[in-house]
Short mmCIF file of C-alpha atoms and ligand atoms in Angstrom, two decimals:
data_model
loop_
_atom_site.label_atom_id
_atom_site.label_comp_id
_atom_site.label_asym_id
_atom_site.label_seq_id
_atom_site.Cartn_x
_atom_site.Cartn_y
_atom_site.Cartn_z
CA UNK A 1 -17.01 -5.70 3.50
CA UNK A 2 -14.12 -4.74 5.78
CA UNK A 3 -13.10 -8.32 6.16
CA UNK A 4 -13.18 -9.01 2.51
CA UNK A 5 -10.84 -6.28 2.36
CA UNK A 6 -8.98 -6.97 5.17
CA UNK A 7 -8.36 -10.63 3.52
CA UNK A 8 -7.54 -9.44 0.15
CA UNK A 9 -4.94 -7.31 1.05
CA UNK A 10 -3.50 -9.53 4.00
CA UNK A 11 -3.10 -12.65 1.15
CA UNK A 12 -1.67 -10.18 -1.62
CA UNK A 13 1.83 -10.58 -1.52
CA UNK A 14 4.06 -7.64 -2.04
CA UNK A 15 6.14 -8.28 -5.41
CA UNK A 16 9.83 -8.72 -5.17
CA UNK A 17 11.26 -8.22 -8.00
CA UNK A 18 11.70 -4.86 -9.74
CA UNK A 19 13.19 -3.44 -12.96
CA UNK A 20 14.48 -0.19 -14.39
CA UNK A 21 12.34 1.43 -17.28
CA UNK A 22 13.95 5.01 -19.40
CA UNK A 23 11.86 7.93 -18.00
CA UNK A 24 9.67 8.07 -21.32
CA UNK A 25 8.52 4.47 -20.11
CA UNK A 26 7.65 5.27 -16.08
CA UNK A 27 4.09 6.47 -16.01
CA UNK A 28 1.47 5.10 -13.81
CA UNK A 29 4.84 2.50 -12.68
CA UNK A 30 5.36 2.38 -8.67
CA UNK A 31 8.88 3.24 -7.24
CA UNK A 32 10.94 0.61 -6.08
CA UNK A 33 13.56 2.57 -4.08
CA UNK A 34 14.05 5.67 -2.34
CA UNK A 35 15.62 8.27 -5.03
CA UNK A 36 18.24 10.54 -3.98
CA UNK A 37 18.84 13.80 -5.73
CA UNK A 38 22.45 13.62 -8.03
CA UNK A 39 22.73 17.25 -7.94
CA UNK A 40 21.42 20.63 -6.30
CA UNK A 41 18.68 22.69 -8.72
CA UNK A 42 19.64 25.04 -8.97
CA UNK A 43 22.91 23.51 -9.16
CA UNK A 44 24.47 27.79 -9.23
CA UNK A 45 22.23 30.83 -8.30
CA UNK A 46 20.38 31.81 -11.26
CA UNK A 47 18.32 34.24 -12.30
CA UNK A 48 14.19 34.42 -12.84
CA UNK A 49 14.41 37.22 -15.37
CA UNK A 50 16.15 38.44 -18.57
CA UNK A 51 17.99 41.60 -17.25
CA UNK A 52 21.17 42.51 -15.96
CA UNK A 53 23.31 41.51 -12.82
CA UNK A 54 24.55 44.14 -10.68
CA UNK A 55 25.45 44.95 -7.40
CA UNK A 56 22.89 46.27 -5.19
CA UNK A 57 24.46 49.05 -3.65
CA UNK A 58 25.02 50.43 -6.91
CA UNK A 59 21.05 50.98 -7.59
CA UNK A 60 19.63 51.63 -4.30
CA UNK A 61 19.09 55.14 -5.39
CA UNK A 62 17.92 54.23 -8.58
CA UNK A 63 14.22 55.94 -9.88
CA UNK A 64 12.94 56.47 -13.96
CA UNK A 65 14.14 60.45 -12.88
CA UNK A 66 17.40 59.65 -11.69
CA UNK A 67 18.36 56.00 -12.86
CA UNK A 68 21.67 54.45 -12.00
CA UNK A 69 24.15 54.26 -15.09
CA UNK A 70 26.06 51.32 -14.91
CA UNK A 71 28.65 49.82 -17.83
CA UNK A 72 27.97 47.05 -19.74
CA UNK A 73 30.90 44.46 -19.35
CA UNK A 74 29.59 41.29 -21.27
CA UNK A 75 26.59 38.88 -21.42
CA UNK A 76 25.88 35.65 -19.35
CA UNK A 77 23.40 33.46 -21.42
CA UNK A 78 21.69 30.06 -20.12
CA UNK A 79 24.53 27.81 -20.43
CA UNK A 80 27.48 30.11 -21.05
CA UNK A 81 28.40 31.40 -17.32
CA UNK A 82 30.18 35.30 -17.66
CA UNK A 83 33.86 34.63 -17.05
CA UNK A 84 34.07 37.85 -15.41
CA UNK A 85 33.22 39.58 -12.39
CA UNK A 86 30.73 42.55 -11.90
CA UNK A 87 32.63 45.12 -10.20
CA UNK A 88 31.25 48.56 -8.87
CA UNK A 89 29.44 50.63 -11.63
CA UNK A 90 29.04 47.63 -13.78
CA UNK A 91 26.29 45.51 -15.37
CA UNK A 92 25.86 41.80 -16.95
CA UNK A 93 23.26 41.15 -19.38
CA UNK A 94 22.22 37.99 -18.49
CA UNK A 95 19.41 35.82 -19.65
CA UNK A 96 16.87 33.40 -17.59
CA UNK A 97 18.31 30.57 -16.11
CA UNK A 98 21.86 31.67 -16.45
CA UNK A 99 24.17 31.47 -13.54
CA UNK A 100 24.95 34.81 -11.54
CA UNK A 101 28.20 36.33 -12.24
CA UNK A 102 30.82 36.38 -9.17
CA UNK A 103 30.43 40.20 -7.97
CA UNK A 104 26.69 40.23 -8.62
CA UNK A 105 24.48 40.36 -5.77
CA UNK A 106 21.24 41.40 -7.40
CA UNK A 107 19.26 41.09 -10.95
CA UNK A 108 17.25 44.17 -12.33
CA UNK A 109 14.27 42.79 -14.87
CA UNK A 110 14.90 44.36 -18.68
CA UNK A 111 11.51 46.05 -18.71
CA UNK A 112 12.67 48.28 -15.25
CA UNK A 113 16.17 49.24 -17.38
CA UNK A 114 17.43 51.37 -21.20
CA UNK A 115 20.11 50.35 -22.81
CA UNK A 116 21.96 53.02 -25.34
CA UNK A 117 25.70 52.72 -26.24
CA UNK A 118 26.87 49.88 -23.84
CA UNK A 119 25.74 51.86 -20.86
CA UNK A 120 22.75 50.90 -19.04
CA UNK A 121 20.60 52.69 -17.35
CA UNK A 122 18.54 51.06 -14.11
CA UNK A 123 14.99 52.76 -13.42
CA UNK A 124 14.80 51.07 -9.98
CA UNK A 125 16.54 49.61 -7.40
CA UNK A 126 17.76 46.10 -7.99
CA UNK A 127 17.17 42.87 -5.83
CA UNK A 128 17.81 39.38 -4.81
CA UNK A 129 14.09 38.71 -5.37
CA UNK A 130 14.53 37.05 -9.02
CA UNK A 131 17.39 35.21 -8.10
CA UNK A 132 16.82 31.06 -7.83
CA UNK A 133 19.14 30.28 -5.05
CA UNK A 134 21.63 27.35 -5.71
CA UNK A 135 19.47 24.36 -4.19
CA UNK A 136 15.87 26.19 -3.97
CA UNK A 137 14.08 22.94 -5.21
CA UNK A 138 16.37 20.49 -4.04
CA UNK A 139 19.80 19.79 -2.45
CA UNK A 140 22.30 17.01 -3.89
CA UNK A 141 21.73 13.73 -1.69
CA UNK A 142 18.33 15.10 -0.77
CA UNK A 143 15.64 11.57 -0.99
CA UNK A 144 12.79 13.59 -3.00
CA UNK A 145 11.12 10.19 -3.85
CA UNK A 146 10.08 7.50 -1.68
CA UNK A 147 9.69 3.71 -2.09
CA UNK A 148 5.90 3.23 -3.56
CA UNK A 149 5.81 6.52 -4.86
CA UNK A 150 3.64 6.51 -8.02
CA UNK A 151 5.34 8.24 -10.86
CA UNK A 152 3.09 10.99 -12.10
CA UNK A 153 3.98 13.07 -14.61
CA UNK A 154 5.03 15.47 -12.32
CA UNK A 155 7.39 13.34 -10.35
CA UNK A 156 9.07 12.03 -13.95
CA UNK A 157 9.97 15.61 -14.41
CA UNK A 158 11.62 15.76 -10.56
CA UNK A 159 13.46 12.18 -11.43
CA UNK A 160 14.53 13.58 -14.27
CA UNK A 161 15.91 17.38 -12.61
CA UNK A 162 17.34 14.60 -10.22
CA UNK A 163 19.65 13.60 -12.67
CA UNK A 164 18.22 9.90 -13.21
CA UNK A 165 17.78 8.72 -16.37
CA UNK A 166 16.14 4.94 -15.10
CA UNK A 167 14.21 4.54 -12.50
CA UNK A 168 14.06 1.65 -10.58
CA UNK A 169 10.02 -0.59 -10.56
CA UNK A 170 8.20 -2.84 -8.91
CA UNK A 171 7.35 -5.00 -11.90
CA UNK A 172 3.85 -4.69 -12.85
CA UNK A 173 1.68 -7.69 -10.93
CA UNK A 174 0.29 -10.61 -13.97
CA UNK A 175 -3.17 -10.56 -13.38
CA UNK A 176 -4.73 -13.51 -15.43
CA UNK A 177 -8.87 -12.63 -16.60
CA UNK A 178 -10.87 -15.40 -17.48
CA UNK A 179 -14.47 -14.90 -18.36
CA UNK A 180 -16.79 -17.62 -18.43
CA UNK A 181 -20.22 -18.77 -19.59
CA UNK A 182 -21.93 -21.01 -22.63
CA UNK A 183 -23.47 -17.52 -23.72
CA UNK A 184 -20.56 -15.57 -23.64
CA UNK A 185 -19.22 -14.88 -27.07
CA UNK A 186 -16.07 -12.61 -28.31
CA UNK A 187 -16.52 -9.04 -29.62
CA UNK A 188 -16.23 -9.61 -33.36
CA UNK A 189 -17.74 -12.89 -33.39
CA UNK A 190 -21.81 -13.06 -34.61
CA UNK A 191 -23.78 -13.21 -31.82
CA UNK A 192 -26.28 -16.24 -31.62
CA UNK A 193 -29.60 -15.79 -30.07
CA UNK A 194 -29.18 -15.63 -26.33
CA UNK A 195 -25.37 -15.00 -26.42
CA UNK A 196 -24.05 -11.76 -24.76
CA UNK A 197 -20.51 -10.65 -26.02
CA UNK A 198 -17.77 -10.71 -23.36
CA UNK A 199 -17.35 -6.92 -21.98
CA UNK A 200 -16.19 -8.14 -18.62
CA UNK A 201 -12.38 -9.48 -19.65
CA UNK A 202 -12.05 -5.93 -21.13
CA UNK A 203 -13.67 -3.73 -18.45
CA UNK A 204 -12.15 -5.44 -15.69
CA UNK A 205 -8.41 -5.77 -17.64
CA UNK A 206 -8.62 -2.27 -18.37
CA UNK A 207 -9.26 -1.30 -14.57
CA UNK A 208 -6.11 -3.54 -13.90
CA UNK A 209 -4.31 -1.80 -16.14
CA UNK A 210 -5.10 1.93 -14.69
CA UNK A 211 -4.22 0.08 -10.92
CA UNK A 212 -0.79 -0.74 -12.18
CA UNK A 213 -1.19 -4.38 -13.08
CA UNK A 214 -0.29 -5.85 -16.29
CA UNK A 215 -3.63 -7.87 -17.93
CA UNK A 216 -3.36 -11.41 -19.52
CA UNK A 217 -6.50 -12.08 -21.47
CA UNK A 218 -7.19 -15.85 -21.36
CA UNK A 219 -10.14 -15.39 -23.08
CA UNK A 220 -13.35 -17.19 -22.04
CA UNK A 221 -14.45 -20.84 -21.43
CA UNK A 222 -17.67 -23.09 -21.44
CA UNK A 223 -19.42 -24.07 -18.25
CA UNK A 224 -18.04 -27.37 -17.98
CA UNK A 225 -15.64 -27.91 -14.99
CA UNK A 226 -12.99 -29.90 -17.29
CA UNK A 227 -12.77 -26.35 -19.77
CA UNK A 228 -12.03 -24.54 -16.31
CA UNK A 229 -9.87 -26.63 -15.18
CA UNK A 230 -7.63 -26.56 -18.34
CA UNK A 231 -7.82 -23.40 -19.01
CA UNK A 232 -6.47 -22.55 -15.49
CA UNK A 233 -3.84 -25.28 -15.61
CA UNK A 234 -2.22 -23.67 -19.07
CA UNK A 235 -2.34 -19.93 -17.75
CA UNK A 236 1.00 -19.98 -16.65
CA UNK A 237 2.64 -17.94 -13.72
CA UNK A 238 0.88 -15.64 -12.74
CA UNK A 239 0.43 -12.69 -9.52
CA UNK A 240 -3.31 -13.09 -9.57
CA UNK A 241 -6.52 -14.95 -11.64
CA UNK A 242 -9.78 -12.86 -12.20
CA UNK A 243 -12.54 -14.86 -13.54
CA UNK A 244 -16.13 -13.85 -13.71
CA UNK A 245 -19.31 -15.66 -14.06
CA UNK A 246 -19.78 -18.89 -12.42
CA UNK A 247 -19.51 -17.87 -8.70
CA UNK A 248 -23.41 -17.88 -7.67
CA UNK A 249 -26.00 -20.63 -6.59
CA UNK A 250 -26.42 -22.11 -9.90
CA UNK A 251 -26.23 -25.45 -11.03
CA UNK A 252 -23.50 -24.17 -13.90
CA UNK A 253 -21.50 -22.09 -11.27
CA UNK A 254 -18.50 -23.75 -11.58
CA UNK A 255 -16.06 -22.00 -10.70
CA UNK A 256 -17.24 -21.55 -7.22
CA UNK A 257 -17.83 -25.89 -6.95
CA UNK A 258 -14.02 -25.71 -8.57
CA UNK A 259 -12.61 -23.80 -6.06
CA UNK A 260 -14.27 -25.51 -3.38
CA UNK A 261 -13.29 -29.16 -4.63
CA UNK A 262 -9.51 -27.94 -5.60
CA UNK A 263 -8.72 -24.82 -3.38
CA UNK A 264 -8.44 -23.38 -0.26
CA UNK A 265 -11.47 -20.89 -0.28
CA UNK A 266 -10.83 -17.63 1.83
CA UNK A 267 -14.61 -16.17 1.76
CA UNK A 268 -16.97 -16.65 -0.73
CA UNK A 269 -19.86 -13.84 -0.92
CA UNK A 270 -20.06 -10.21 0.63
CA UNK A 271 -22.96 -8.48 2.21
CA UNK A 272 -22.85 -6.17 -0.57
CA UNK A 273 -25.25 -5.54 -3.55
CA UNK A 274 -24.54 -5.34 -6.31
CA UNK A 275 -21.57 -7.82 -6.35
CA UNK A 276 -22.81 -10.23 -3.63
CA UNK A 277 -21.32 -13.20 -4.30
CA UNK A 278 -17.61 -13.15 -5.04
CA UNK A 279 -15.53 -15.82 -3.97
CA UNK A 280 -11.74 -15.56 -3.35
CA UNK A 281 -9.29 -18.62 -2.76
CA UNK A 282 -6.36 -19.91 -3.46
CA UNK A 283 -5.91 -22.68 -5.95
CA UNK A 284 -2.33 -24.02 -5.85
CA UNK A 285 0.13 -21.29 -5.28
CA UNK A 286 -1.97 -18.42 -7.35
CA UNK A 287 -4.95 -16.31 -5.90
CA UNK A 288 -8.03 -16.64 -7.21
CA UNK A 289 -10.92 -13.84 -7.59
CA UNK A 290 -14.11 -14.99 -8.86
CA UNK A 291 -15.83 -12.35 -9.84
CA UNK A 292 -19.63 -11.79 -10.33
CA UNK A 293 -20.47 -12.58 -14.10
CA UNK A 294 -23.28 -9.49 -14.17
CA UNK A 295 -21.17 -6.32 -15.68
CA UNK A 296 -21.27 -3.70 -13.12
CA UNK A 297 -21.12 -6.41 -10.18
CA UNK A 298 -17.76 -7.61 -11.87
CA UNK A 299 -16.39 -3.95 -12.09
CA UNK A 300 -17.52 -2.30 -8.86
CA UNK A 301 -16.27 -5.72 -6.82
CA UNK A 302 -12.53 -5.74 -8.97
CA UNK A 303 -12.81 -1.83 -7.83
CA UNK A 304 -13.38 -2.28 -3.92
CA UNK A 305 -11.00 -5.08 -3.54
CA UNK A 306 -8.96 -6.42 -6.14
CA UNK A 307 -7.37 -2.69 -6.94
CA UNK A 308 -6.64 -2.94 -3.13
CA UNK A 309 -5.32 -6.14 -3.54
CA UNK A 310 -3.27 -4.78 -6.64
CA UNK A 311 -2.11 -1.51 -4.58
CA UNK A 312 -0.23 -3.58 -1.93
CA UNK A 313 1.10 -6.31 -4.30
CA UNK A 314 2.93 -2.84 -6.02
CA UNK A 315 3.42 -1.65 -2.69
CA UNK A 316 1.55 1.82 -4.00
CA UNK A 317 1.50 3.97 -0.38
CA UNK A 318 -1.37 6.17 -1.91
CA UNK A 319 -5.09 4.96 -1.23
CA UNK A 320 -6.25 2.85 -3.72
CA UNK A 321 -9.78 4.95 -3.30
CA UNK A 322 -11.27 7.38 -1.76
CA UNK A 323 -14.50 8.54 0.14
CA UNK A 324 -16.11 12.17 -0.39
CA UNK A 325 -19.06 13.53 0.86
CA UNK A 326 -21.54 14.49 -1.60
CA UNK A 327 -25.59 15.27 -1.57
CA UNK A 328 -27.83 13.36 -3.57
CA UNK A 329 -29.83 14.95 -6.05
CA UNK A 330 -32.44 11.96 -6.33
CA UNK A 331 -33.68 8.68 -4.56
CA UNK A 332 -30.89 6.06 -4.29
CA UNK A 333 -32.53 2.68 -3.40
CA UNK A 334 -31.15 0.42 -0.39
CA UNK A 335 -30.44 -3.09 -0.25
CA UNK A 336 -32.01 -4.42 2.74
CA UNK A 337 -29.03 -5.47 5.00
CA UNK A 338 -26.34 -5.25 2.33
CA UNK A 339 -24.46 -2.22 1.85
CA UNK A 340 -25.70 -0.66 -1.74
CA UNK A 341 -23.23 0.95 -4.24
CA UNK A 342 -24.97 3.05 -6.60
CA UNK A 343 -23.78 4.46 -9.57
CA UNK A 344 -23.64 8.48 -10.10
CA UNK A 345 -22.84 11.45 -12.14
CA UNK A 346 -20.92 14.07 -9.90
CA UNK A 347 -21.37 18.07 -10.27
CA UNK A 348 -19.85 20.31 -8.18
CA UNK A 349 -21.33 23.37 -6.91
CA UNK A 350 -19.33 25.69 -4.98
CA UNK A 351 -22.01 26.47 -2.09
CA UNK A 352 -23.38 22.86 -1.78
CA UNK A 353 -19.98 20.74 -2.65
CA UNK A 354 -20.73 17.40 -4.91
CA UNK A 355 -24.04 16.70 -5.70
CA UNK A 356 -24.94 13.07 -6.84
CA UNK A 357 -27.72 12.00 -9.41
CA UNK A 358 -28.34 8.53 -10.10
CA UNK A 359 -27.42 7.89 -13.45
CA UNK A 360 -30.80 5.94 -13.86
CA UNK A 361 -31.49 2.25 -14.10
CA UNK A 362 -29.34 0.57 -11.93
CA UNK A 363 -29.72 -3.13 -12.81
CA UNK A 364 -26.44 -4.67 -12.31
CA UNK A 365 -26.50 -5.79 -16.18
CA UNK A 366 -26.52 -2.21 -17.11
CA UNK A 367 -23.11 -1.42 -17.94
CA UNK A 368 -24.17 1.80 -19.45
CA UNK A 369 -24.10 2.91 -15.41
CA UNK A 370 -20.10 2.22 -15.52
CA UNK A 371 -19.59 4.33 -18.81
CA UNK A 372 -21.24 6.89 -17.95
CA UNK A 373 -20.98 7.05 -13.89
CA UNK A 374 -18.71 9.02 -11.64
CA UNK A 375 -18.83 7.19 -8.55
CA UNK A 376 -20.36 5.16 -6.34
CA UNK A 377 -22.83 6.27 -3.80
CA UNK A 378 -22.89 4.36 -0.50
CA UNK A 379 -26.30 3.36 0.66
CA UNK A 380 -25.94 2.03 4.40
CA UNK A 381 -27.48 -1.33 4.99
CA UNK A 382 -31.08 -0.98 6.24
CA UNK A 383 -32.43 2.48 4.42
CA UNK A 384 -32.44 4.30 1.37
CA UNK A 385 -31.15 7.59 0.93
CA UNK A 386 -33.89 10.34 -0.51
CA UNK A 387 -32.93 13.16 -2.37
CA UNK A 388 -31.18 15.90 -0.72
CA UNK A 389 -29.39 13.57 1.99
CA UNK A 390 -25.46 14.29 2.74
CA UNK A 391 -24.37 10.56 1.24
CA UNK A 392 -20.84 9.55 0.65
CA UNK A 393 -19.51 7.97 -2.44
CA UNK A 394 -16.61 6.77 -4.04
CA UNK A 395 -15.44 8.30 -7.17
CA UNK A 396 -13.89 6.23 -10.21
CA UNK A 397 -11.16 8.73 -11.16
CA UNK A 398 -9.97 10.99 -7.45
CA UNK A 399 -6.91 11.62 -8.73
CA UNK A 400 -7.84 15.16 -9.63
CA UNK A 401 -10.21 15.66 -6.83
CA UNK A 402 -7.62 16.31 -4.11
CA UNK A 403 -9.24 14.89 -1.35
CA UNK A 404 -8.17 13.00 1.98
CA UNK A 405 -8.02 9.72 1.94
CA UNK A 406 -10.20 6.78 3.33
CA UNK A 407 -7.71 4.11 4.00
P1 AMP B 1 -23.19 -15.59 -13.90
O1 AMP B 1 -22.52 -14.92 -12.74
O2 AMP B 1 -22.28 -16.51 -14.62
O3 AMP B 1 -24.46 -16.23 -13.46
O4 AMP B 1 -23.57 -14.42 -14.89
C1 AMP B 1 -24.43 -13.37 -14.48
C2 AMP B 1 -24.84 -12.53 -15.67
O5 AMP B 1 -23.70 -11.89 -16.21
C3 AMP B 1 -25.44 -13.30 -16.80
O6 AMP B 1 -26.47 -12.53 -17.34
C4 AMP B 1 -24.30 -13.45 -17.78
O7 AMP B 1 -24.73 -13.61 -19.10
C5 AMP B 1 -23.57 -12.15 -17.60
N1 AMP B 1 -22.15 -12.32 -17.93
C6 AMP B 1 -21.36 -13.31 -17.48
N2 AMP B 1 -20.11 -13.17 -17.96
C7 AMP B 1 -20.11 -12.07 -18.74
C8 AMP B 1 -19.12 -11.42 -19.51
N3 AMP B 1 -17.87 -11.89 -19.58
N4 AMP B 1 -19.45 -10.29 -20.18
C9 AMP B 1 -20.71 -9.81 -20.10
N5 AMP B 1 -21.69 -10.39 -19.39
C10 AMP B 1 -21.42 -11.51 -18.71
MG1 MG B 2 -22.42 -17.95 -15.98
#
């Protein structure tokens, strides 16, 4: 397993060229430069509040008994600075977000003041402490985002308060899917006895999609190496080929006796179960991962190694998955020597941490165990885990976890 994923990402080429997309089109898109702040934010001090601006000194002996009576000289909305200057014994209105008036030195909230008759009357003694210093949240020049930075909603909006309307890519890695077998048949099509409809090309092109690539459905082919081989030869450029099906012992595995006869072959099967027998070459100048035709073997191998794979050919610096300690709630079987991966709902409980059931059968042609799993549970070669053993597993989804990282 480590050297699988050691030789995925060494072969996976970092992509060159970038592109600018608007801010409404960045999500889930990976940074191709550092990003330098255009302006301070606050670009003025501000204030936190609706209130007033004043100057300290003339509420420090403010209280509701004896309150502080100060004139109002004007108004400084969001937007609209005060052209003025607070002198002794005045007051501002001023509203959140709007700049401090020269003279000002401190804001008093509207709830801790009375206003009658353009005098205004401070119950307590003002501060600084709902003021928004010029440059609290970032200085002008300041490099807030980094080179294979994801953009998360969160760092849109600081791109954004940055002044940048584009942001400069990496352009989303062509990942070609392929599925292949006599029996597999298109959604929508009637399904003849013995046929199974195609779920791989959309469960493993929607996983490239949430890694950052960009899916190109080729569709599916027969088991004969001539359909494979044209099929291939009309895909056109692309970062990266996904197939599945066709990689194992049998006589009708052909994309494995393809590979071998037309490629350079980089490993072919990991002690792993389920997803054994992968095979990853190079055919040409494209990569080639042939996945395992069985569902969840297809899914949980493209998930261990080709979103790796996909990670550094974005140059994404976050880990592309992580490892979190959980405790089983039931039996998860072993594989002998292999490494198991089995699938599991997640709860949290605050005393015990995660606690992971087993989502049931876990036949690798049960792709029920992918819709309706949160994770993978490691099984270490040579046991089984019962219930109640500390285990670690991999969840699907850790953005939201907030937990360390494995790689
Ligand atoms: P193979 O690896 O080609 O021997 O296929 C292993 C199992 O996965 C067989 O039961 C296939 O019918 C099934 N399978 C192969 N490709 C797909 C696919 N695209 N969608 C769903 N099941 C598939
Ligand atoms: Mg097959």
């Amino acid at each position: 397993m480590e050297e699988a994923l050691k030789e995925v990402q060494n072969r996976a080429r970092p992509i060159a060229e970038t592109e600018r997309v608007p801010l409404t089109r960045a999500l889930g898109r990976v940074l191709a430069e550092d990003l330098a702040a255009l302006c301070d934010h606050p670009d003025v001090d501000n204030t936190a509040v609706d209130g007033y601006a004043v100057r300290a000194e003339d509420t420090r002996d403010a209280s509701s008994e004896s309150p502080a009576r100060l004139r109002r000289i004007g108004e400084s909305p969001a937007g609209r600075p005060f052209p003025g200057r607070v002198g002794p014994g005045e007051a501002v209105a001023i509203y959140t977000g709007a700049p401090l008036p020269e003279g000002a030195d401190a804001v008093i909230a509207v709830e801790d003041t009375r206003e009658e008759e353009g005098w205004v009357y401070v119950l307590k003694p003002a501060s600084a402490k709902d003021i928004r210093p010029k440059g609290d949240d970032f200085k002008k020049g300041e490099v807030l985002l980094k080179k294979g930075d994801l953009l998360t909603p969160g760092r849109i909006g600081l791109a954004a308060a940055m002044g940048h309307a584009e942001l400069p890519v990496v352009r989303r890695p062509r990942v070609g899917i392929l599925s292949t077998g006599d029996e597999v048949i298109e959604p929508g099509e009637p399904l003849p006895e013995g046929g199974v409809y195609n779920s791989n090309s959309y469960a493993v092109g929607a996983l490239v999609e949430e890694a950052g690539g960009e899916p190109v459905y080729l569709g599916r082919v027969d088991d004969t190496l001539e359909a494979l081989k044209k099929k291939l030869a009309a895909a056109g450029k692309l970062d990266l080929i996904l197939t599945s099906g066709g990689v194992s012992m049998g006589e009708y595995d052909l994309v494995r006796k393809l590979l071998e006869e037309e490629g350079e072959i980089f490993f072919w099967k990991i002690k792993q179960r389920p997803g054994g027998p992968p095979i990853f070459a190079r055919l040409g100048e494209t990569l080639v991962f042939g996945l395992p035709g069985n569902p969840v073997s297809a899914m949980v191998v493209f998930f261990l190694y080709g979103r790796p794979m996909l990670f550094k050919m974005l140059g994404r610096t976050d880990a592309p998955y992580r490892r979190i300690k959980v405790t089983t709630a039931d039996f998860f079987k072993g594989a002998g020597e292999k490494v198991a991966f089995r699938r599991a709902v997640l709860d949290y409980d605050p005393e015990a941490g995660f606690i992971a059931r087993s989502v049931g059968n876990q036949s690798s042609g049960v792709i029920r165990s992918m819709a309706f799993g949160d994770a993978l549970v490691i099984v270490p070669a040579g046991r089984h885990l019962e219930a109640g053993e500390p285990a670690f597993a991999i969840p699907f989804r850790p953005e939201n976890l907030g937990l360390p990282g494995l790689h």
